Short mmCIF file of C-alpha atoms in Angstrom, two decimals:
data_model
loop_
_atom_site.label_atom_id
_atom_site.label_comp_id
_atom_site.label_asym_id
_atom_site.label_seq_id
_atom_site.Cartn_x
_atom_site.Cartn_y
_atom_site.Cartn_z
CA MET A 1297 95.88 -141.64 29.51
CA ARG A 1298 93.58 -144.32 32.36
CA TRP A 1299 94.24 -140.66 34.32
CA LEU A 1300 92.14 -139.31 31.75
CA VAL A 1301 88.90 -142.10 31.55
CA ALA A 1302 89.62 -141.50 36.09
CA LEU A 1303 89.28 -137.38 35.69
CA ALA A 1304 86.58 -136.91 33.16
CA PRO A 1305 83.95 -138.01 35.28
CA VAL A 1306 84.74 -135.02 38.70
CA LEU A 1307 85.53 -133.12 35.75
CA LEU A 1308 81.76 -132.92 34.27
CA LEU A 1309 80.75 -132.91 38.74
CA THR A 1310 82.38 -130.14 39.22
CA ASP A 1311 81.00 -128.70 36.93
CA LEU A 1312 77.33 -129.65 37.65
CA ALA A 1313 78.73 -128.06 40.97
CA ALA A 1314 79.45 -124.88 40.59
CA ALA A 1315 75.50 -123.34 40.07
CA ALA A 1316 73.24 -124.35 42.41
CA PRO A 1317 69.64 -123.36 44.46
CA GLY A 1318 69.48 -119.38 45.16
CA ASP A 1319 72.47 -118.44 42.36
CA PRO A 1320 72.19 -116.06 40.18
CA ARG A 1321 71.72 -116.50 36.58
CA LEU A 1322 71.52 -114.49 33.17
CA LEU A 1323 69.85 -116.32 30.45
CA LYS A 1324 68.91 -115.13 26.52
CA GLY A 1325 66.80 -116.64 25.04
CA SER A 1326 63.14 -117.13 23.32
CA LEU A 1327 59.85 -116.37 24.23
CA GLU A 1328 57.64 -119.84 23.60
CA TRP A 1329 54.89 -119.88 26.36
CA PRO A 1330 53.30 -117.19 26.48
CA ALA A 1331 53.69 -115.48 22.17
CA THR A 1332 52.99 -111.78 24.27
CA LEU A 1333 54.18 -111.54 28.12
CA ALA A 1334 52.08 -107.92 29.38
CA ALA A 1335 50.39 -109.56 32.73
CA GLU A 1336 51.77 -113.13 33.04
CA SER A 1337 53.55 -114.30 36.19
CA MET A 1338 54.67 -117.41 33.91
CA ALA A 1339 56.93 -118.09 31.41
CA VAL A 1340 59.27 -120.91 29.24
CA VAL A 1341 62.20 -119.53 27.71
CA ARG A 1342 64.17 -122.07 25.40
CA GLY A 1343 67.52 -120.99 26.65
CA ASP A 1344 70.59 -120.25 23.54
CA ASP A 1345 71.49 -123.17 24.40
CA GLY A 1346 68.61 -124.80 23.64
CA ALA A 1347 66.87 -125.66 27.18
CA PHE A 1348 63.54 -124.83 28.65
CA TYR A 1349 63.52 -122.56 31.66
CA TYR A 1350 60.64 -122.37 34.02
CA VAL A 1351 60.48 -118.29 34.10
CA ASP A 1352 58.94 -116.87 37.87
CA ALA A 1353 58.59 -113.65 36.05
CA SER A 1354 55.42 -112.61 38.92
CA THR A 1355 57.81 -109.97 40.80
CA ALA A 1356 60.09 -108.87 37.77
CA GLU A 1357 60.81 -106.09 36.62
CA ARG A 1358 59.27 -106.01 33.62
CA LEU A 1359 61.31 -103.85 30.20
CA GLY A 1360 59.34 -102.23 27.56
CA ALA A 1361 56.05 -103.71 26.41
CA PRO A 1362 54.78 -106.10 25.92
CA ILE A 1363 58.13 -109.33 25.78
CA THR A 1364 57.75 -111.42 21.87
CA GLY A 1365 60.24 -112.92 20.47
CA ARG A 1366 64.27 -113.29 21.83
CA VAL A 1367 63.79 -112.28 25.59
CA SER A 1368 66.86 -112.16 28.38
CA VAL A 1369 66.39 -112.49 32.00
CA VAL A 1370 68.32 -112.31 34.88
CA GLY A 1371 67.55 -113.83 37.98
CA ILE A 1372 67.78 -116.15 40.44
CA GLU A 1373 67.61 -119.91 39.99
CA GLY A 1374 64.86 -122.64 40.88
CA MET A 1375 64.57 -125.71 43.63
CA LYS A 1376 65.67 -127.01 40.12
CA PRO A 1377 68.37 -125.61 37.48
CA GLN A 1378 65.78 -125.32 34.43
CA GLU A 1379 64.49 -123.27 37.54
CA ILE A 1380 64.38 -118.97 37.38
CA SER A 1381 63.36 -116.63 39.42
CA ALA A 1382 62.78 -113.68 37.59
CA VAL A 1383 63.98 -110.07 38.85
CA ILE A 1384 64.65 -107.41 35.64
CA ILE A 1385 62.86 -109.88 31.93
CA GLY A 1386 62.88 -107.71 28.63
CA GLY A 1387 62.90 -107.60 24.99
CA GLY A 1388 66.75 -109.02 23.60
CA ASP A 1389 69.66 -107.75 25.10
CA SER A 1390 66.92 -105.14 27.46
CA ALA A 1391 67.66 -106.95 30.77
CA LEU A 1392 72.17 -107.77 30.31
CA ALA A 1393 71.87 -103.95 29.15
CA ALA A 1394 70.31 -102.55 31.85
CA LEU A 1395 72.92 -104.55 34.42
CA GLU A 1396 75.47 -101.85 32.79
CA THR A 1397 73.07 -99.01 33.72
CA PRO A 1398 74.86 -96.38 36.38
CA ALA A 1399 73.81 -96.41 40.08
CA ILE A 1400 71.00 -94.03 40.78
CA PRO A 1401 71.91 -92.59 44.30
CA GLY A 1402 68.02 -92.56 45.61
CA GLU A 1403 68.01 -96.71 44.53
CA VAL A 1404 69.83 -97.36 47.84
CA SER A 1405 67.35 -97.95 50.16
CA ALA A 1406 63.95 -100.27 50.54
CA SER A 1407 60.94 -97.93 48.54
CA PRO A 1408 57.94 -97.29 50.32
CA ARG A 1409 56.01 -98.53 47.38
CA THR A 1410 52.92 -100.59 48.19
CA GLU A 1411 52.66 -102.96 45.27
CA VAL A 1412 54.06 -106.57 46.32
CA SER A 1413 55.20 -107.27 42.31
CA ASP A 1414 57.35 -103.88 42.31
CA ASP A 1415 59.48 -103.29 45.69
CA LEU A 1416 62.56 -104.51 44.97
CA TRP A 1417 65.50 -102.75 45.71
CA ARG A 1418 69.09 -102.45 44.92
CA VAL A 1419 72.79 -101.23 46.16
CA GLN A 1420 75.48 -101.24 43.02
CA GLY A 1421 78.81 -100.65 43.92
CA LYS A 1422 82.36 -102.13 45.00
CA VAL A 1423 82.32 -104.29 47.89
CA GLN A 1424 84.20 -103.17 51.22
CA ALA A 1425 83.54 -105.94 53.67
CA VAL A 1426 82.09 -108.59 54.30
CA SER A 1427 81.88 -110.62 56.82
CA LEU A 1428 79.69 -113.92 58.28
CA SER A 1429 76.27 -112.20 57.02
CA ASP A 1430 76.72 -108.50 56.35
CA ILE A 1431 77.67 -106.59 53.45
CA VAL A 1432 79.26 -103.56 53.07
CA VAL A 1433 79.33 -101.90 49.33
CA GLU A 1434 80.14 -98.98 48.33
CA THR A 1435 78.22 -97.11 45.73
CA ALA A 1436 78.96 -95.17 43.42
CA ASP A 1437 78.16 -91.76 44.93
CA GLY A 1438 80.72 -93.40 47.97
CA GLN A 1439 78.07 -93.63 50.25
CA SER A 1440 78.28 -97.15 52.53
CA VAL A 1441 75.28 -99.21 52.25
CA ARG A 1442 75.83 -102.12 54.98
CA VAL A 1443 73.37 -105.04 53.58
CA ASP A 1444 72.18 -109.13 55.64
CA ALA A 1445 74.10 -110.99 53.69
CA SER A 1446 72.24 -114.95 55.48
CA LYS A 1447 69.89 -115.19 52.49
CA LEU A 1448 73.52 -115.96 49.82
CA SER A 1449 74.88 -119.12 50.41
CA ALA A 1450 77.48 -119.72 52.38
CA TRP A 1451 79.47 -120.34 48.87
CA THR A 1452 78.29 -116.77 47.58
CA ARG A 1453 79.98 -114.98 50.40
CA GLN A 1454 82.65 -116.46 50.55
CA THR A 1455 83.89 -115.71 47.07
CA LEU A 1456 83.88 -112.24 48.03
CA ARG A 1457 86.42 -109.81 48.24
CA PRO A 1458 86.76 -106.27 48.27
CA GLY A 1459 86.74 -104.53 45.74
CA ASP A 1460 85.21 -106.74 43.63
CA GLU A 1461 82.23 -104.54 42.42
CA VAL A 1462 78.53 -105.94 42.60
CA LYS A 1463 75.03 -105.77 42.27
CA LEU A 1464 72.95 -107.04 45.08
CA PHE A 1465 69.11 -106.93 45.67
CA GLY A 1466 65.94 -108.01 47.68
CA VAL A 1467 62.54 -106.93 48.36
CA PRO A 1468 61.89 -104.45 51.24
CA GLN A 1469 61.32 -105.29 54.73
CA GLU A 1470 58.75 -104.06 56.98
CA ASP A 1471 61.77 -102.54 59.08
CA ARG A 1472 63.35 -100.86 56.36
CA ARG A 1473 66.35 -103.39 56.71
CA LEU A 1474 68.00 -104.60 52.92
CA VAL A 1475 68.04 -107.76 52.89
CA ALA A 1476 69.78 -109.70 49.89
CA ASN A 1477 67.85 -111.85 47.66
CA GLY A 1478 70.61 -112.51 45.22
CA LEU A 1479 73.83 -110.85 44.11
CA ILE A 1480 75.31 -110.60 41.25
CA GLN A 1481 78.70 -110.26 40.97
CA ARG A 1482 80.53 -108.38 37.34
CA MET A 1483 83.53 -110.05 36.57
CA PRO A 1484 86.67 -108.22 35.81
CA ALA A 1485 87.96 -108.40 31.90
CA ALA A 1486 89.92 -110.61 31.28
CA PRO A 1487 93.90 -109.62 30.99
CA PRO A 1488 94.98 -109.39 26.83
CA SER A 1489 96.41 -112.43 25.00
CA ARG A 1490 99.98 -111.34 24.17
#
């Protein structure tokens, strides 16, 4: 019994240490402020867990306009766990559903658009190789794309293995390099229990 009491704080701390600034976050909840999200750059969302989250939506892809009521957010954790920088935000489960869409062949290169709020590139596919600073992904059309992953945490890069399904995203660079700001890893389905 004593070992269980001694082990409990370690397990709790392990759970808290699993998420860190820069890690991908998925959030479902209710839009608390503003009542309607149209052109606002910030939003407050009450998550399904009951906590309030401050969402920076200034550079997010918005699905559906205006956004009210139930929302979903795909983003990056900020310096505090309740801060999220949204990559995709939408009404209902639309942001989560956007993760399920197949890769579009024209999506692998940086966008030439000039509006900073709309500039995001995405690469979706299977990991071919991972190094200290790069990730090579094979897209659905068989193209190999090298992405600079130096801005991702070391922990994130170390957990990736060849064959893992990922979606990398970032802001286009002037030199046209793909530098990842975030990564979403699709987890394989659990095998059926017998």
